[in-house]
Amino acid sequence: MSNPSIQEHEWEDGELVIGLVFPTGVNYREVINPLKDRLKLFDYVAEEINISGDVIPELSSVKPYNSELERISNLQDAGNSARERSKANSILAAGAVSSIGANRLSARKRKEIRSRKDARKRVAYIVKSLKRPEEVALLRAVYGHGFYLIGIHQDEAERVSYLKERAQVSRDEAQAAIDRDSDEKDSDHGQRLTDTFHLSDFFLRVGQESSALERDVWRLLDIVFAYPHMTPCFDEYAMFMAYSASLRSADLSRQVGAVIAQEHDLIATGANDAPKYGGGHYWAKGYSLPKEPLDEAGGRDYVRGYDSNKRELLKLLRQIEDNLISGNDGAELSAWKDEVTATFDALSEKLRASQKKKNPDLEATLESSRQKYIDDSVETLRKRVAAGLKASPLGDITEYGRVVHAEMDALLCCSRINVSAAGATMYCTTFPCHNCAKHIVSAGIKRVVYIEPYEKSRALQLNDDTIAKGLSEKVGKVSFEPFIGVGPRRFFDLYSMKLGSGRNIKRKNDTGDALHWDADNVEQKWDMGSAQLKIQMLPVSYLENEENIGSQYKKTRNAMKLEVENADQRKESSEEESSGKKEKGSGKEVSRKKKGTSGEKGSRKTGNSKKGVLKEGRKATASRKGQRRRKR
């Protein structure tokens, strides 16, 4: 073992797992078909894992259906039921994992692989479709870098039209199906597409020309398979910078970042955090004992220890509860208590009338229960009011927060450095709130690109005269567009030549010629059929890696020890042999001094004696060697 490390090239033809997340009404085949075609060029076999068709029926019974909308609704019900009964919101993803394992077992039976633990060579599994963050988390935990999530976007109007035509339903029915898929707030185990979509590694758009979508799919796979000359487009770069800006935020709720660009130049950045005197936000200054960030006293919210918006909102809701229940003068509560008391007294009279004679025990029970009934009724009323307020849009208020939103911070950055934002594009990690949106319009921003939706935002409703959501060009309105391309999650790993996870990227050969797949020179060619994934999915756990590395290390260590011992033995033998030759030479000189036959005889005896010494030396060396081996 020349290099004691786990080399990713040991699994050059690794498996690939691709998850798809898309809203109801998207024609996902427009993505899957070119995806499978392109994978063929990379000599990869694509196998589909259909959660609605393969997994859900194994866990829950799906009611019969007579229409496309009924089919969608019944599958959603069955999926919700499976999550609820299993008490695991990731259960459907677990079913997909099981299906992939079963496919591998079938491959072993076909003798494609030797063991179930072996990975199949050049196989891609396409899992459709994921609806909850827990499902994504499970697949990432199992497959690590080998799992990629693709979010497929399509404008809502196009999805409604697609459903109307395919399912033959009204616009309202199609919209209801789309809304349910987006977020079932009334169910802990329902659909959560809104919370899942922004977790994607890649974002694609259905609805554009098929050739353009096909190019986007091809580009995606070329990046995954480490085509050496693939670099980010500006939207990808700018969104990654917005994401990087968000990481400086210490907000207690979420991290949001934004950048503003003019003609492919970044002119401002922003993040959501508390403002500091003199402009901008607080920056961390390092660490002090005992392991607490060194920050301005009373500055950021975590230093103060609470979220001011949440605290004020709870006060407001409690005040509204009190006013609704008791009123300013207590008249409403008094009337409510009178009504409850009258109801209790009427029930008490019925109970008394049912008794043939006066029952002291009943009277005692009624007397002790009267006040408790009134108090419980008031508390029930309070809980109902509280639940109603919680479900209302009042909970969306951000009025009392101390933080400056990332979009506003970016706009204020422009003002601090005397740069105009007119005609610029803003990239933000989250859809702007309605408060930021009106300032974005007023600042002259022409285009806004975002990844994560923000349900609290009323930007489109309040500014429908100046804001248009979607990719279509609309004169006189600011375009709020969903991000398309390589997402910030995998940006660094996929575009870095050497610093990211996975293999290093080589862009030229030894003579300096660029590597291309269309080069005439075979040495310059980037062969798609043998192209390797930029980031391999290693078919081992860290425990197996430890065992493999430990085994390799011990073998190498023992070989190195044996090499040293052999060298020592050779050195000893050489020294002993050299010593023997000297002694033999000395004996010859003595024999020359002697005359006649006796001198020659003495010389022969000396020579035999030296041979005996060498023989004994070799025996001693062999003995020491045996002792060392026994010690090992």
XYZ file of C-alpha atoms in Angstrom:
632
model
C 0.000 0.000 0.000
C 1.820 3.108 -1.219
C -0.775 5.606 -0.014
C -2.890 4.771 3.068
C -6.129 6.454 2.004
C -9.548 5.572 0.684
C -9.346 6.497 -2.976
C -12.608 7.359 -4.681
C -11.326 5.980 -7.968
C -11.681 2.537 -6.417
C -15.386 2.933 -7.285
C -15.097 4.646 -10.646
C -18.416 3.317 -11.983
C -20.502 4.126 -8.917
C -24.260 4.198 -8.620
C -26.263 7.408 -8.807
C -29.558 8.262 -7.061
C -31.630 11.151 -8.423
C -34.708 12.386 -6.563
C -37.370 14.518 -8.217
C -39.589 17.057 -6.474
C -42.288 18.877 -8.409
C -45.758 20.320 -7.785
C -49.006 18.814 -9.032
C -49.670 19.662 -12.664
C -46.055 19.516 -13.866
C -45.421 17.339 -16.914
C -42.397 15.663 -15.332
C -41.840 13.338 -18.314
C -40.343 16.334 -20.111
C -37.454 16.059 -17.645
C -37.242 12.291 -17.138
C -37.071 11.430 -20.851
C -34.019 13.587 -21.728
C -32.487 12.602 -18.387
C -32.598 8.915 -19.299
C -31.428 9.592 -22.864
C -28.402 11.528 -21.644
C -27.566 8.881 -19.055
C -27.402 6.333 -21.887
C -24.638 8.351 -23.525
C -22.705 8.040 -20.275
C -23.296 4.283 -20.472
C -25.574 4.438 -17.422
C -28.756 2.399 -17.103
C -31.640 4.440 -15.631
C -34.217 2.708 -13.447
C -37.306 4.544 -12.148
C -38.590 4.175 -8.583
C -42.189 5.418 -8.567
C -43.263 6.211 -5.001
C -46.946 6.586 -5.868
C -46.989 3.390 -7.931
C -44.405 1.183 -6.198
C -44.306 2.254 -2.541
C -47.648 3.716 -1.424
C -49.728 0.648 -2.469
C -47.451 -1.521 -0.289
C -48.298 0.547 2.787
C -51.885 1.729 2.319
C -54.892 0.746 0.281
C -55.608 3.249 -2.494
C -59.290 3.888 -3.106
C -60.604 3.297 -6.639
C -60.835 6.406 -8.794
C -62.746 7.526 -11.854
C -60.737 10.594 -12.828
C -57.206 11.958 -12.806
C -57.964 14.309 -9.921
C -59.462 11.442 -7.911
C -56.337 9.391 -8.566
C -54.121 12.231 -7.314
C -56.302 12.854 -4.257
C -56.583 9.171 -3.329
C -52.826 8.687 -3.582
C -52.285 11.749 -1.387
C -54.717 10.317 1.181
C -52.965 6.945 1.109
C -49.545 8.564 1.502
C -50.750 10.664 4.437
C -52.220 7.541 6.028
C -48.950 5.634 5.631
C -47.001 8.438 7.311
C -49.500 8.720 10.150
C -49.793 4.985 10.857
C -46.036 4.437 10.682
C -45.383 7.573 12.764
C -42.589 8.349 10.302
C -42.861 11.156 7.764
C -39.936 9.615 5.876
C -41.605 6.223 5.401
C -42.173 6.636 1.647
C -38.496 7.446 1.092
C -37.642 4.368 3.153
C -39.765 2.392 0.700
C -37.741 3.844 -2.179
C -34.511 2.795 -0.438
C -35.933 -0.697 -0.012
C -36.830 -0.828 -3.720
C -33.288 0.141 -4.696
C -31.932 -2.586 -2.420
C -34.327 -5.107 -3.984
C -33.103 -4.117 -7.458
C -29.550 -4.751 -6.344
C -30.557 -8.166 -4.991
C -32.081 -9.017 -8.371
C -28.817 -7.974 -10.008
C -26.948 -10.398 -7.763
C -29.264 -13.204 -8.822
C -28.499 -12.298 -12.434
C -24.798 -12.493 -11.443
C -24.193 -8.853 -12.375
C -22.611 -8.456 -8.942
C -21.110 -10.976 -6.531
C -22.646 -9.782 -3.272
C -25.630 -7.748 -2.162
C -23.143 -5.331 -0.610
C -21.497 -4.748 -3.977
C -22.516 -1.666 -5.945
C -23.927 -2.050 -9.431
C -21.791 -0.479 -12.108
C -23.109 2.583 -13.950
C -26.715 2.446 -12.751
C -28.843 5.521 -11.961
C -32.043 5.328 -9.916
C -34.647 8.055 -10.526
C -36.985 8.447 -7.529
C -40.235 10.323 -8.129
C -41.613 12.191 -6.424
C -40.693 13.526 -2.994
C -43.128 15.635 -0.997
C -41.618 16.154 2.451
C -38.266 17.396 3.841
C -37.945 14.224 5.936
C -37.892 12.139 2.757
C -35.047 14.209 1.338
C -33.148 14.015 4.627
C -33.386 10.217 4.686
C -32.131 9.789 1.116
C -29.229 12.153 1.796
C -28.369 10.255 4.969
C -28.330 6.929 3.109
C -26.682 7.916 -0.182
C -24.659 10.966 0.825
C -22.924 12.722 -2.060
C -24.375 10.172 -4.471
C -27.883 11.616 -4.081
C -29.009 14.599 -6.137
C -32.377 16.327 -5.763
C -33.833 18.019 -8.840
C -36.616 20.552 -8.354
C -38.856 20.926 -11.417
C -40.633 24.258 -11.683
C -43.496 25.316 -13.908
C -45.593 28.472 -13.740
C -48.826 27.920 -11.815
C -51.033 29.128 -14.651
C -49.470 26.532 -16.950
C -50.008 23.794 -14.354
C -53.662 24.722 -13.918
C -54.170 24.596 -17.686
C -52.367 21.239 -17.890
C -54.603 19.738 -15.192
C -57.755 21.181 -16.749
C -56.933 19.587 -20.071
C -55.641 16.263 -18.774
C -58.185 15.691 -15.984
C -61.094 17.473 -17.659
C -61.893 19.538 -14.565
C -62.732 23.142 -13.776
C -60.125 25.764 -12.971
C -61.214 25.834 -9.311
C -60.851 22.053 -8.983
C -57.398 22.146 -10.562
C -56.355 25.009 -8.273
C -57.603 23.125 -5.198
C -55.467 20.089 -6.112
C -52.405 22.314 -6.561
C -53.008 24.109 -3.246
C -53.325 20.838 -1.337
C -50.086 19.526 -2.798
C -48.283 22.722 -1.833
C -48.948 22.520 1.897
C -51.516 20.654 3.971
C -51.359 22.833 7.060
C -54.133 20.955 8.828
C -52.228 17.647 8.809
C -48.964 16.789 10.555
C -48.402 14.030 7.994
C -49.635 15.751 4.835
C -47.983 17.160 1.729
C -45.148 19.660 2.313
C -43.955 20.504 -1.175
C -43.293 24.147 -0.284
C -40.878 23.097 2.470
C -39.213 20.495 0.238
C -38.694 22.170 -3.128
C -36.013 24.660 -2.065
C -33.828 21.808 -0.735
C -32.989 20.862 -4.336
C -29.451 20.633 -5.695
C -30.586 21.551 -9.210
C -33.564 23.550 -10.436
C -35.144 23.028 -13.858
C -38.056 24.695 -15.581
C -40.765 22.949 -17.587
C -42.703 25.150 -19.962
C -39.856 26.554 -22.021
C -38.979 25.203 -25.450
C -38.224 21.486 -25.319
C -34.788 22.037 -26.845
C -33.893 24.545 -24.122
C -35.050 22.184 -21.362
C -33.116 19.340 -22.974
C -29.963 21.479 -22.970
C -30.483 22.269 -19.275
C -30.816 18.560 -18.452
C -27.710 17.726 -20.489
C -25.733 20.476 -18.802
C -26.788 19.203 -15.397
C -25.472 15.706 -16.110
C -22.290 16.981 -17.748
C -21.536 18.820 -14.501
C -22.265 15.715 -12.422
C -19.959 13.660 -14.661
C -17.140 16.185 -14.297
C -16.924 17.689 -17.773
C -13.766 19.737 -17.165
C -14.757 23.044 -18.763
C -18.160 23.549 -17.137
C -18.343 26.811 -15.186
C -21.254 28.630 -13.502
C -23.619 30.912 -15.349
C -24.029 34.319 -13.716
C -27.371 33.531 -12.064
C -25.785 30.516 -10.345
C -22.786 32.535 -9.220
C -24.910 35.417 -7.917
C -27.257 33.098 -6.020
C -24.293 31.336 -4.442
C -22.987 34.722 -3.313
C -26.412 35.537 -1.846
C -26.335 32.236 0.004
C -22.819 33.011 1.255
C -24.030 36.401 2.495
C -26.824 34.706 4.449
C -24.312 32.733 6.513
C -23.230 35.846 8.397
C -26.732 36.264 9.867
C -27.282 35.474 13.558
C -31.072 35.893 13.353
C -32.992 33.530 15.640
C -35.535 32.521 12.966
C -33.761 32.077 9.644
C -30.743 33.095 7.564
C -31.503 35.113 4.439
C -29.041 36.606 1.978
C -29.324 38.953 -0.992
C -27.048 40.498 -3.613
C -27.666 43.158 -6.255
C -26.028 42.950 -9.671
C -25.633 45.424 -12.526
C -24.530 44.013 -15.876
C -22.978 40.894 -14.322
C -21.187 42.891 -11.619
C -22.139 42.545 -7.962
C -22.649 45.975 -6.434
C -24.180 45.187 -3.023
C -24.783 42.371 -0.553
C -27.192 42.007 2.335
C -28.183 39.690 5.183
C -30.913 39.711 7.812
C -29.585 40.891 11.146
C -29.824 43.697 13.695
C -28.470 47.077 12.525
C -25.537 48.763 14.236
C -24.708 52.396 14.771
C -22.903 53.890 11.780
C -24.562 51.610 9.238
C -24.610 47.964 8.329
C -24.853 44.980 10.664
C -22.904 43.682 13.619
C -19.970 41.411 12.848
C -18.650 38.719 15.164
C -15.344 39.803 16.708
C -14.009 36.434 17.729
C -14.387 34.278 20.818
C -13.952 34.893 24.516
C -14.183 32.575 27.503
C -16.213 30.584 28.255
C -16.697 29.867 24.560
C -19.164 32.700 23.978
C -18.995 34.770 20.767
C -17.546 38.199 21.395
C -20.420 40.471 20.360
C -21.754 43.907 21.172
C -23.808 43.999 24.367
C -27.490 44.381 23.536
C -26.757 44.112 19.814
C -27.923 40.961 18.111
C -31.079 39.185 19.250
C -29.255 36.138 20.599
C -27.291 38.454 22.922
C -30.561 39.883 24.214
C -31.924 36.378 24.529
C -35.247 36.694 22.731
C -37.034 37.399 19.452
C -38.721 40.783 19.898
C -41.243 40.154 17.117
C -42.408 36.876 18.653
C -42.620 38.393 22.111
C -44.675 41.386 20.957
C -46.894 39.183 18.804
C -47.761 36.933 21.758
C -48.623 40.011 23.822
C -50.829 41.280 21.018
C -52.656 37.972 20.641
C -53.246 37.725 24.378
C -54.619 41.250 24.436
C -56.988 40.440 21.586
C -58.108 37.289 23.421
C -58.883 39.284 26.531
C -60.762 41.934 24.588
C -62.787 39.367 22.669
C -63.672 37.384 25.774
C -64.159 40.030 28.442
C -64.430 43.278 26.518
C -63.153 46.586 27.798
C -65.834 46.815 30.473
C -66.369 43.097 31.104
C -69.911 43.153 29.706
C -69.264 40.415 27.111
C -67.771 38.030 29.666
C -70.590 38.780 32.112
C -73.168 37.968 29.454
C -71.291 34.764 28.566
C -71.212 33.682 32.216
C -74.934 34.445 32.624
C -75.678 32.262 29.595
C -73.497 29.423 30.867
C -75.033 29.683 34.346
C -78.548 29.565 32.942
C -77.656 26.475 30.922
C -76.233 24.745 33.996
C -79.238 25.670 36.136
C -81.647 24.331 33.502
C -79.776 21.027 33.389
C -79.797 20.893 37.193
C -83.573 21.331 37.320
C -84.020 18.457 34.879
C -81.871 16.234 37.087
C -83.853 17.207 40.194
C -87.131 16.526 38.412
C -85.926 13.064 37.479
C -85.483 12.218 41.162
C -88.538 10.796 43.035
C -87.426 12.411 46.257
C -84.962 15.004 47.294
C -81.391 13.730 46.965
C -78.875 15.478 49.258
C -75.948 13.914 47.418
C -77.191 15.284 44.095
C -77.574 18.764 45.565
C -74.041 18.648 46.925
C -72.675 17.489 43.579
C -74.533 20.197 41.657
C -73.371 22.887 44.034
C -69.718 21.824 43.811
C -69.881 21.458 40.021
C -71.586 24.762 39.273
C -68.550 27.038 39.497
C -66.257 24.493 37.842
C -68.652 24.264 34.890
C -68.624 28.044 34.498
C -64.805 28.258 34.758
C -64.289 25.380 32.290
C -66.667 27.005 29.819
C -64.763 30.290 29.979
C -61.449 28.448 29.466
C -62.916 26.550 26.512
C -63.973 29.854 24.997
C -60.489 31.270 25.506
C -58.879 28.258 23.811
C -61.224 28.541 20.840
C -60.421 32.215 20.464
C -56.687 31.517 20.782
C -56.857 28.772 18.147
C -58.741 31.059 15.800
C -56.205 33.832 16.239
C -53.298 31.432 15.745
C -54.773 30.253 12.456
C -55.306 33.834 11.301
C -52.804 35.945 9.319
C -51.942 37.810 12.519
C -49.186 35.267 13.054
C -47.526 36.472 9.841
C -46.785 39.924 11.220
C -43.081 40.843 11.157
C -43.673 44.416 12.269
C -41.875 44.190 15.591
C -38.653 42.485 14.568
C -35.344 44.293 15.167
C -33.562 42.760 12.187
C -33.143 44.538 8.876
C -34.224 42.153 6.116
C -31.560 41.005 3.661
C -33.215 42.695 0.665
C -33.456 46.006 2.518
C -29.872 45.658 3.718
C -28.682 45.219 0.121
C -30.628 48.307 -0.991
C -29.238 50.322 1.935
C -25.755 49.110 1.018
C -26.235 50.791 -2.363
C -27.180 54.042 -0.626
C -24.167 53.876 1.706
C -21.717 53.563 -1.178
C -23.597 55.919 -3.528
C -24.469 53.304 -6.165
C -27.811 53.235 -7.961
C -29.892 50.043 -7.970
C -32.063 51.257 -10.843
C -32.345 48.614 -13.568
C -30.464 46.035 -11.498
C -31.254 42.415 -10.640
C -31.629 41.219 -7.055
C -30.825 37.635 -6.078
C -32.249 36.542 -2.723
C -32.331 33.177 -1.038
C -35.973 33.666 0.037
C -38.979 35.279 -1.664
C -39.187 38.911 -0.433
C -41.807 39.886 2.135
C -44.416 42.486 1.147
C -42.573 45.194 3.073
C -39.315 44.601 1.193
C -41.149 44.134 -2.110
C -42.509 47.679 -2.238
C -39.042 49.086 -1.541
C -37.560 46.852 -4.240
C -40.033 48.298 -6.728
C -39.380 51.845 -5.550
C -35.591 51.388 -5.823
C -35.923 50.592 -9.528
C -34.977 46.899 -9.397
C -36.162 45.255 -12.636
C -35.773 41.564 -11.801
C -35.809 39.475 -8.613
C -34.572 35.859 -8.511
C -35.341 33.706 -5.457
C -35.153 30.072 -4.275
C -37.175 29.531 -1.101
C -40.842 30.587 -1.017
C -42.109 32.735 1.846
C -45.722 32.072 2.724
C -46.099 35.161 4.887
C -45.421 37.452 1.949
C -48.372 39.381 0.513
C -46.176 41.018 -2.100
C -48.122 39.776 -5.117
C -51.535 40.626 -3.684
C -50.570 44.111 -2.495
C -48.413 45.044 -5.493
C -50.110 43.304 -8.407
C -49.818 46.520 -10.409
C -46.006 46.506 -10.233
C -44.947 42.879 -9.608
C -45.374 39.791 -11.809
C -44.461 36.312 -10.604
C -42.913 34.002 -13.165
C -40.435 33.993 -16.009
C -42.604 35.645 -18.630
C -41.672 39.165 -19.651
C -44.295 41.708 -18.601
C -43.897 45.357 -19.526
C -44.146 47.751 -16.615
C -43.733 45.144 -13.872
C -40.857 43.796 -11.807
C -40.339 40.117 -12.585
C -40.103 37.824 -9.535
C -38.572 34.619 -10.927
C -37.753 31.234 -9.376
C -34.080 30.318 -9.610
C -33.010 27.894 -12.357
C -29.638 26.106 -12.383
C -27.142 24.571 -9.935
C -28.261 25.449 -6.419
C -25.993 26.775 -3.664
C -25.975 23.400 -1.848
C -23.657 21.717 -4.365
C -22.153 24.771 -6.079
C -18.705 24.530 -4.509
C -18.296 20.771 -4.835
C -19.389 20.609 -8.472
C -17.538 23.651 -9.804
C -14.300 23.508 -7.821
C -11.346 21.887 -9.623
C -9.539 20.771 -6.478
C -10.964 22.133 -3.211
C -14.438 20.596 -3.244
C -15.518 17.078 -2.361
C -14.845 14.378 -4.936
C -12.201 13.914 -7.581
C -9.918 16.652 -8.877
C -10.692 18.058 -12.305
C -8.065 17.899 -15.057
C -8.561 20.323 -17.951
C -5.488 19.667 -20.084
C -3.126 16.856 -20.976
C 0.616 16.706 -20.367
C 1.380 18.719 -23.505
C -1.000 21.530 -22.529
C -3.828 20.655 -24.930
C -7.333 21.172 -23.535
C -9.418 18.053 -22.944
C -12.606 17.986 -25.006
C -15.069 15.260 -25.855
C -14.986 16.217 -29.526
C -11.223 16.302 -29.943
C -9.720 14.277 -32.796
C -6.761 13.280 -30.685
C -7.752 10.301 -28.522
C -5.480 11.520 -25.723
C -7.396 14.786 -25.605
C -10.828 13.194 -25.687
C -13.234 13.345 -22.751
C -15.070 10.090 -23.394
C -18.700 10.171 -22.222
C -18.942 6.395 -22.218
C -16.217 6.120 -19.594
C -16.745 9.468 -17.846
C -16.696 9.234 -14.062
C -18.865 11.008 -11.533
C -17.343 14.146 -10.026
C -18.417 12.949 -6.576
C -18.596 9.196 -6.098
C -21.086 7.443 -3.843
C -18.822 5.161 -1.845
C -20.504 1.795 -1.136
C -19.048 1.625 2.376
C -19.611 3.195 5.765
C -16.937 4.933 7.799
C -16.749 1.787 9.935
C -15.891 -0.277 6.870
C -13.424 2.406 5.807
C -11.759 2.167 9.211
C -11.510 -1.606 8.893
C -10.131 -1.423 5.348
C -7.613 1.282 6.184
C -6.578 -0.542 9.372
C -6.059 -3.792 7.470
C -4.020 -2.044 4.758
C -1.970 -0.240 7.396
C -1.115 -3.436 9.304
C -0.057 -5.229 6.129
C 2.144 -2.312 5.124
C 3.575 -1.951 8.641
C 4.492 -5.658 8.828
C 6.037 -5.580 5.358
C 8.115 -2.535 6.318
C 9.280 -4.224 9.537
C 10.251 -7.370 7.650
C 12.158 -5.278 5.134
C 14.151 -3.630 7.950
C 14.861 -6.995 9.590
C 16.044 -8.511 6.325
C 18.313 -5.538 5.768
C 19.756 -5.951 9.271
C 20.358 -9.649 8.677
C 22.067 -8.976 5.371
C 24.254 -6.416 7.067
C 25.174 -8.849 9.861
C 25.962 -11.608 7.389
C 28.083 -9.243 5.356
C 30.028 -8.143 8.430
C 30.572 -11.735 9.578
C 31.698 -12.783 6.137
C 34.070 -9.850 5.965
C 35.468 -10.749 9.391
C 35.983 -14.349 8.315
C 37.922 -13.298 5.243
C 40.261 -11.174 7.340
C 40.933 -14.039 9.726
C 41.525 -16.381 6.811
C 44.006 -13.952 5.279
C 45.866 -13.689 8.579
C 46.200 -17.479 8.727
C 47.754 -17.558 5.286
C 50.428 -15.097 6.326
C 51.353 -17.315 9.297
C 51.533 -20.371 7.085
C 53.903 -18.634 4.711
C 56.351 -18.032 7.519
C 56.454 -21.714 8.257
C 58.519 -23.934 6.006
C 57.987 -27.336 4.536
C 55.035 -29.707 4.683
C 54.070 -28.825 8.238
C 53.415 -25.209 7.200
C 51.075 -26.220 4.402
C 49.248 -28.616 6.719
C 48.818 -25.898 9.338
C 47.415 -23.568 6.710
C 44.776 -26.098 5.667
C 43.783 -26.583 9.317
C 43.369 -22.848 9.797
C 41.152 -22.633 6.717
C 38.925 -25.431 8.000
C 38.701 -23.664 11.341
C 37.497 -20.445 9.698
C 34.860 -22.336 7.754
C 33.562 -23.658 11.042
C 33.343 -20.129 12.448
C 31.308 -18.949 9.436
C 29.027 -21.946 9.761
C 28.406 -21.219 13.435
C 27.743 -17.544 12.583
C 25.106 -18.503 10.034
C 23.442 -20.772 12.602
C 23.346 -17.926 15.127
C 21.840 -15.555 12.550
C 19.167 -18.095 11.646
C 18.415 -18.572 15.342
C 17.958 -14.818 15.904
C 15.727 -14.586 12.815
C 13.517 -17.382 14.130
C 13.226 -15.675 17.509
C 12.119 -12.404 15.880
C 9.495 -14.181 13.803
C 8.129 -15.925 16.898
C 7.897 -12.549 18.654
C 5.889 -11.137 15.742
